[in-house]
Short mmCIF file of C-alpha atoms in Angstrom, two decimals:
data_model
loop_
_atom_site.label_atom_id
_atom_site.label_comp_id
_atom_site.label_asym_id
_atom_site.label_seq_id
_atom_site.Cartn_x
_atom_site.Cartn_y
_atom_site.Cartn_z
CA MET A 1 -0.07 27.44 -9.80
CA ILE A 2 0.06 24.87 -6.96
CA ALA A 3 -3.09 24.08 -5.00
CA ASP A 4 -3.12 25.17 -1.32
CA VAL A 5 0.13 27.16 -1.71
CA ASP A 6 0.11 30.92 -1.07
CA VAL A 7 2.28 32.16 -3.93
CA ASP A 8 2.04 35.70 -2.52
CA SER A 9 3.70 34.77 0.78
CA GLN A 10 7.14 36.18 1.52
CA VAL A 11 10.08 33.74 1.55
CA TRP A 12 13.77 34.25 2.21
CA LEU A 13 16.16 33.33 -0.60
CA ASN A 14 19.88 34.08 -0.52
CA GLY A 15 19.67 37.14 1.67
CA GLU A 16 16.42 38.77 0.65
CA PHE A 17 12.68 38.37 1.02
CA VAL A 18 10.80 37.72 -2.22
CA ARG A 19 7.30 36.66 -3.17
CA LEU A 20 7.09 32.84 -3.22
CA GLY A 21 5.69 32.94 -6.75
CA ASP A 22 8.74 34.92 -7.87
CA ALA A 23 11.44 32.88 -6.06
CA LYS A 24 13.83 31.28 -8.56
CA VAL A 25 16.77 28.89 -8.28
CA SER A 26 19.11 27.99 -11.16
CA VAL A 27 18.63 24.62 -12.86
CA LEU A 28 22.35 24.12 -12.20
CA ASP A 29 21.85 24.36 -8.45
CA ARG A 30 23.34 21.19 -6.98
CA GLY A 31 20.26 20.70 -4.85
CA PHE A 32 18.24 20.35 -8.06
CA VAL A 33 20.84 18.36 -10.04
CA PHE A 34 22.21 16.07 -7.30
CA GLY A 35 19.99 16.50 -4.24
CA ASP A 36 23.17 17.92 -2.69
CA GLY A 37 21.80 19.72 0.36
CA ILE A 38 20.34 19.69 3.84
CA TYR A 39 16.98 20.75 5.26
CA GLU A 40 15.25 21.32 8.60
CA VAL A 41 11.64 21.82 9.69
CA VAL A 42 10.81 23.66 12.92
CA PRO A 43 7.20 23.47 14.21
CA VAL A 44 5.71 26.64 15.69
CA TYR A 45 2.91 26.77 18.28
CA ARG A 46 1.17 30.05 19.14
CA GLY A 47 4.04 31.97 17.58
CA LYS A 48 6.71 30.07 19.55
CA PRO A 49 9.20 27.78 17.78
CA PHE A 50 9.40 24.36 19.46
CA ARG A 51 12.86 22.99 20.21
CA MET A 52 14.43 25.33 17.66
CA GLU A 53 17.90 25.07 19.22
CA ALA A 54 17.88 21.27 18.81
CA HIS A 55 16.79 21.61 15.17
CA ILE A 56 19.59 24.10 14.52
CA ALA A 57 22.13 21.80 16.18
CA ARG A 58 21.04 18.96 13.89
CA LEU A 59 21.21 21.31 10.89
CA GLN A 60 24.79 22.22 11.76
CA ARG A 61 25.73 18.55 12.20
CA SER A 62 24.23 17.62 8.84
CA LEU A 63 25.98 20.51 7.07
CA ALA A 64 29.29 19.44 8.62
CA GLU A 65 28.72 15.83 7.53
CA ILE A 66 28.44 16.80 3.86
CA ARG A 67 30.99 19.64 4.17
CA ILE A 68 28.84 22.63 3.28
CA GLU A 69 30.27 25.74 4.91
CA THR A 70 27.89 28.69 5.22
CA GLY A 71 29.78 30.82 7.73
CA ARG A 72 26.57 31.09 9.76
CA THR A 73 26.48 30.62 13.50
CA THR A 74 23.71 29.15 15.63
CA ASP A 75 22.60 32.70 16.45
CA ASP A 76 22.49 33.56 12.74
CA TRP A 77 20.22 30.59 11.99
CA LYS A 78 18.00 31.43 14.95
CA ALA A 79 17.65 35.03 13.75
CA LEU A 80 16.71 33.82 10.27
CA PHE A 81 14.05 31.43 11.59
CA LEU A 82 12.55 34.14 13.76
CA GLU A 83 12.58 36.76 10.97
CA VAL A 84 10.83 34.43 8.54
CA LEU A 85 8.30 33.54 11.23
CA GLN A 86 7.65 37.20 12.05
CA ARG A 87 7.22 38.11 8.38
CA SER A 88 4.74 35.27 7.89
CA GLY A 89 2.32 36.64 10.50
CA MET A 90 1.35 33.04 11.36
CA GLU A 91 0.94 31.72 14.89
CA ASP A 92 0.78 27.99 14.09
CA CYS A 93 3.07 26.94 11.27
CA ILE A 94 6.24 25.18 10.27
CA VAL A 95 9.40 26.99 9.23
CA TYR A 96 11.26 25.11 6.49
CA LEU A 97 14.96 25.75 5.77
CA GLN A 98 16.98 24.29 2.92
CA VAL A 99 20.70 24.72 2.22
CA THR A 100 22.34 23.36 -0.93
CA ARG A 101 25.94 23.45 -2.11
CA GLY A 102 24.93 26.09 -4.64
CA VAL A 103 25.19 26.65 -8.38
CA ALA A 104 28.03 25.08 -10.33
CA LYS A 105 28.88 23.23 -13.53
CA ARG A 106 27.45 19.70 -13.39
CA ASP A 107 30.25 17.62 -11.93
CA HIS A 108 30.02 15.05 -9.13
CA ARG A 109 33.05 16.49 -7.35
CA PHE A 110 32.58 19.36 -4.91
CA PRO A 111 32.96 22.64 -6.80
CA ALA A 112 35.81 24.83 -5.60
CA ASP A 113 34.00 28.15 -5.65
CA SER A 114 30.23 27.65 -5.33
CA ARG A 115 28.25 29.64 -2.76
CA PRO A 116 25.52 27.81 -0.81
CA THR A 117 21.91 28.46 -1.75
CA ILE A 118 19.82 29.18 1.35
CA PHE A 119 16.03 29.14 1.26
CA CYS A 120 13.59 29.58 4.14
CA MET A 121 9.78 29.78 4.27
CA ALA A 122 6.87 29.42 6.67
CA SER A 123 3.81 27.29 5.89
CA PRO A 124 0.62 26.57 7.82
CA ARG A 125 0.97 23.68 10.27
CA LYS A 126 -1.70 21.00 10.10
CA PRO A 127 -2.04 19.36 13.54
CA PRO A 128 -2.72 15.63 13.90
CA SER A 129 -6.43 14.90 13.65
CA ALA A 130 -8.52 13.90 16.64
CA GLN A 131 -9.18 10.60 14.87
CA ALA A 132 -5.46 9.87 14.51
CA ARG A 133 -4.85 10.71 18.15
CA GLU A 134 -7.80 8.76 19.55
CA GLN A 135 -8.11 5.81 17.16
CA GLY A 136 -4.58 5.44 15.83
CA LEU A 137 -2.96 4.82 12.46
CA ARG A 138 -2.47 1.81 10.20
CA ALA A 139 0.95 0.64 9.01
CA VAL A 140 2.57 -2.07 6.92
CA ALA A 141 6.12 -3.44 6.85
CA MET A 142 8.64 -2.92 4.07
CA PRO A 143 12.38 -3.46 3.62
CA ASP A 144 14.53 -0.38 4.18
CA LEU A 145 16.29 0.09 0.85
CA ARG A 146 17.70 3.58 1.48
CA TRP A 147 21.35 4.62 1.62
CA LEU A 148 23.49 4.11 4.74
CA ASN A 149 23.75 7.75 5.88
CA CYS A 150 20.20 8.19 7.14
CA HIS A 151 21.46 10.27 10.09
CA ILE A 152 22.05 13.13 7.62
CA LYS A 153 18.89 15.16 7.03
CA SER A 154 19.46 15.30 3.30
CA VAL A 155 17.18 16.75 0.65
CA SER A 156 17.83 13.50 -1.26
CA LEU A 157 14.54 11.94 -0.14
CA LEU A 158 13.67 9.58 -2.99
CA GLY A 159 13.83 6.57 -0.68
CA ASN A 160 11.42 8.25 1.74
CA VAL A 161 9.11 9.28 -1.09
CA LEU A 162 8.95 5.69 -2.36
CA ALA A 163 8.28 4.44 1.18
CA LYS A 164 5.43 6.91 1.67
CA GLN A 165 3.94 5.95 -1.68
CA HIS A 166 4.16 2.30 -0.64
CA ALA A 167 1.89 3.20 2.30
CA VAL A 168 -0.49 5.09 -0.01
CA ASP A 169 -0.65 2.16 -2.43
CA ALA A 170 -1.37 -0.19 0.48
CA GLY A 171 -4.20 2.03 1.71
CA VAL A 172 -2.53 2.73 5.08
CA ASP A 173 -1.04 5.72 6.86
CA GLU A 174 2.61 4.71 7.32
CA VAL A 175 5.25 2.09 6.67
CA ILE A 176 7.55 0.48 9.22
CA GLN A 177 10.94 -0.22 7.66
CA PHE A 178 13.39 -3.00 8.50
CA ARG A 179 17.01 -3.65 7.52
CA GLY A 180 17.05 -7.41 7.68
CA ASP A 181 15.45 -8.22 11.02
CA ALA A 182 16.13 -4.82 12.63
CA LEU A 183 13.59 -1.98 12.85
CA THR A 184 14.81 1.34 11.46
CA GLU A 185 12.04 3.92 11.03
CA GLY A 186 8.96 4.98 9.10
CA ALA A 187 8.88 6.86 5.81
CA SER A 188 9.44 10.18 7.62
CA CYS A 189 9.19 9.40 11.34
CA ASN A 190 10.74 7.49 14.21
CA ILE A 191 9.00 4.30 15.34
CA TRP A 192 8.56 3.26 19.00
CA VAL A 193 7.66 -0.18 20.33
CA VAL A 194 6.11 -1.05 23.71
CA ARG A 195 6.62 -4.57 25.06
CA ASN A 196 5.98 -5.64 28.65
CA GLY A 197 5.73 -2.03 29.78
CA GLU A 198 9.11 -1.03 28.28
CA LEU A 199 9.49 1.56 25.53
CA LEU A 200 11.91 0.19 22.93
CA ALA A 201 13.72 2.54 20.53
CA PRO A 202 16.08 1.72 17.66
CA ARG A 203 19.68 2.63 18.36
CA ARG A 204 20.77 6.08 17.25
CA ASN A 205 23.24 5.54 14.46
CA HIS A 206 23.69 6.08 10.72
CA LEU A 207 20.70 3.84 9.90
CA ILE A 208 18.06 6.24 11.23
CA LEU A 209 17.45 9.95 11.33
CA GLU A 210 17.32 10.82 15.00
CA GLY A 211 14.18 12.94 15.25
CA ILE A 212 14.20 15.88 17.66
CA ARG A 213 11.25 14.16 19.33
CA TYR A 214 13.54 11.20 20.13
CA GLY A 215 15.18 13.20 22.90
CA LEU A 216 11.87 14.69 23.94
CA LEU A 217 10.21 11.31 24.35
CA GLU A 218 13.22 10.19 26.38
CA GLU A 219 12.58 13.06 28.77
CA LEU A 220 8.83 12.45 28.91
CA ALA A 221 9.29 8.71 29.51
CA GLN A 222 11.69 9.39 32.37
CA LYS A 223 9.26 11.82 34.01
CA ALA A 224 6.42 9.29 33.63
CA GLY A 225 8.47 6.46 35.10
CA ILE A 226 8.47 4.54 31.81
CA THR A 227 11.60 2.48 31.14
CA LEU A 228 13.08 3.37 27.76
CA ARG A 229 15.56 0.95 26.24
CA GLU A 230 17.63 1.86 23.20
CA CYS A 231 18.43 -1.40 21.46
CA ILE A 232 18.19 -3.48 18.28
CA VAL A 233 14.41 -3.76 17.91
CA THR A 234 13.50 -6.90 15.96
CA ARG A 235 10.65 -7.73 13.61
CA ASN A 236 9.41 -10.11 16.30
CA ASP A 237 9.27 -7.19 18.77
CA VAL A 238 7.15 -5.22 16.32
CA ASP A 239 4.91 -8.17 15.40
CA HIS A 240 4.18 -8.87 19.07
CA ALA A 241 4.15 -5.30 20.37
CA ASP A 242 1.71 -4.23 23.04
CA GLU A 243 1.78 -0.75 21.50
CA LEU A 244 3.36 0.95 18.50
CA MET A 245 3.90 4.68 18.10
CA LEU A 246 5.47 7.11 15.70
CA SER A 247 6.90 10.58 16.21
CA SER A 248 7.99 13.49 14.02
CA ALA A 249 7.93 17.30 13.98
CA THR A 250 4.60 17.43 12.17
CA THR A 251 2.83 14.33 13.56
CA GLU A 252 4.10 14.92 17.15
CA VAL A 253 3.46 11.48 18.71
CA LEU A 254 0.68 9.17 17.46
CA PRO A 255 -0.36 5.57 18.09
CA ILE A 256 -0.25 2.85 15.44
CA THR A 257 -3.14 0.53 16.24
CA ARG A 258 -3.07 -1.76 13.19
CA PHE A 259 0.03 -3.35 11.67
CA GLU A 260 -0.06 -5.63 8.63
CA GLY A 261 -3.83 -5.70 8.89
CA ARG A 262 -3.85 -6.94 12.49
CA PRO A 263 -4.63 -5.09 15.72
CA VAL A 264 -1.64 -3.92 17.73
CA GLY A 265 -2.21 -5.06 21.31
CA LYS A 266 -5.88 -4.45 22.00
CA GLY A 267 -6.27 -2.42 18.83
CA VAL A 268 -6.67 0.88 20.65
CA PRO A 269 -4.15 3.50 21.88
CA GLY A 270 -2.45 1.98 24.92
CA PRO A 271 -1.49 3.34 28.35
CA VAL A 272 2.14 4.18 27.48
CA TYR A 273 1.01 6.23 24.50
CA GLN A 274 -1.67 7.91 26.60
CA ALA A 275 0.89 8.89 29.24
CA LEU A 276 3.38 10.23 26.70
CA ARG A 277 0.67 12.05 24.75
CA ALA A 278 -0.58 13.78 27.89
CA SER A 279 2.96 14.81 28.82
CA TYR A 280 3.63 16.02 25.26
CA ASP A 281 0.47 18.15 25.33
CA ALA A 282 1.52 19.59 28.71
CA VAL A 283 4.91 20.62 27.27
CA LEU A 284 3.20 22.35 24.34
CA ALA A 285 0.70 24.09 26.66
CA ALA A 286 3.59 25.46 28.73
CA LEU A 287 5.35 27.11 25.77
#
């Protein structure tokens, strides 16, 4: 029994709905043995999936990168997300999808005849707290020690788990990771830096997972007249930022108001964050 998990909820596993408490995957599944798989998380507001098409596009890109062929089209994935959502009966939730290479004899090489394991479930969505939105989060720096294919949304998340635990051990909310002098991302979020009125974003490449909110914040910044510059963001930029922010599917967009124990800017959510947050809320209200 797992606390706060509804084991009686219905989940989709390899073509059929089963009770979560009864869902079983072989110990020889390559997702279990090697972390050989892909996942996606789609947030849902008032029964409406948010940016589902973009999440599915990223799913398809990640599957292609690691050469898992499911035979499913974009419309197939969309239908699955919507069916799982409808079965859940929830209005505000996240829909989680995981695809692994399937069950095979333990061998590092791709198996010739395995069939992908596909799992999908809906879980309650916990919105960011009023305190996080209005007072901001605390973060510390750490070196980014993960592999070099961070653009793939892999279920192999040990590096992210260790980064998140680093934040927990430091008594803060998040880490900000650097490869050498260059900003990459948080433990499970994109990081944004404001300096001199500009919004700075790390370049989209194999060193970061491009969050779906990356494109959204681009759109919101443009509408708000905020200059967004995609560039190599340095440790100095972060140390001397006027504002810091993070974004992800579950945290939306939130301010970081303390970094390495020091206030960021004036130590309160700044005007660029406030503008983007208001625009983000307007997009959600219009769903």
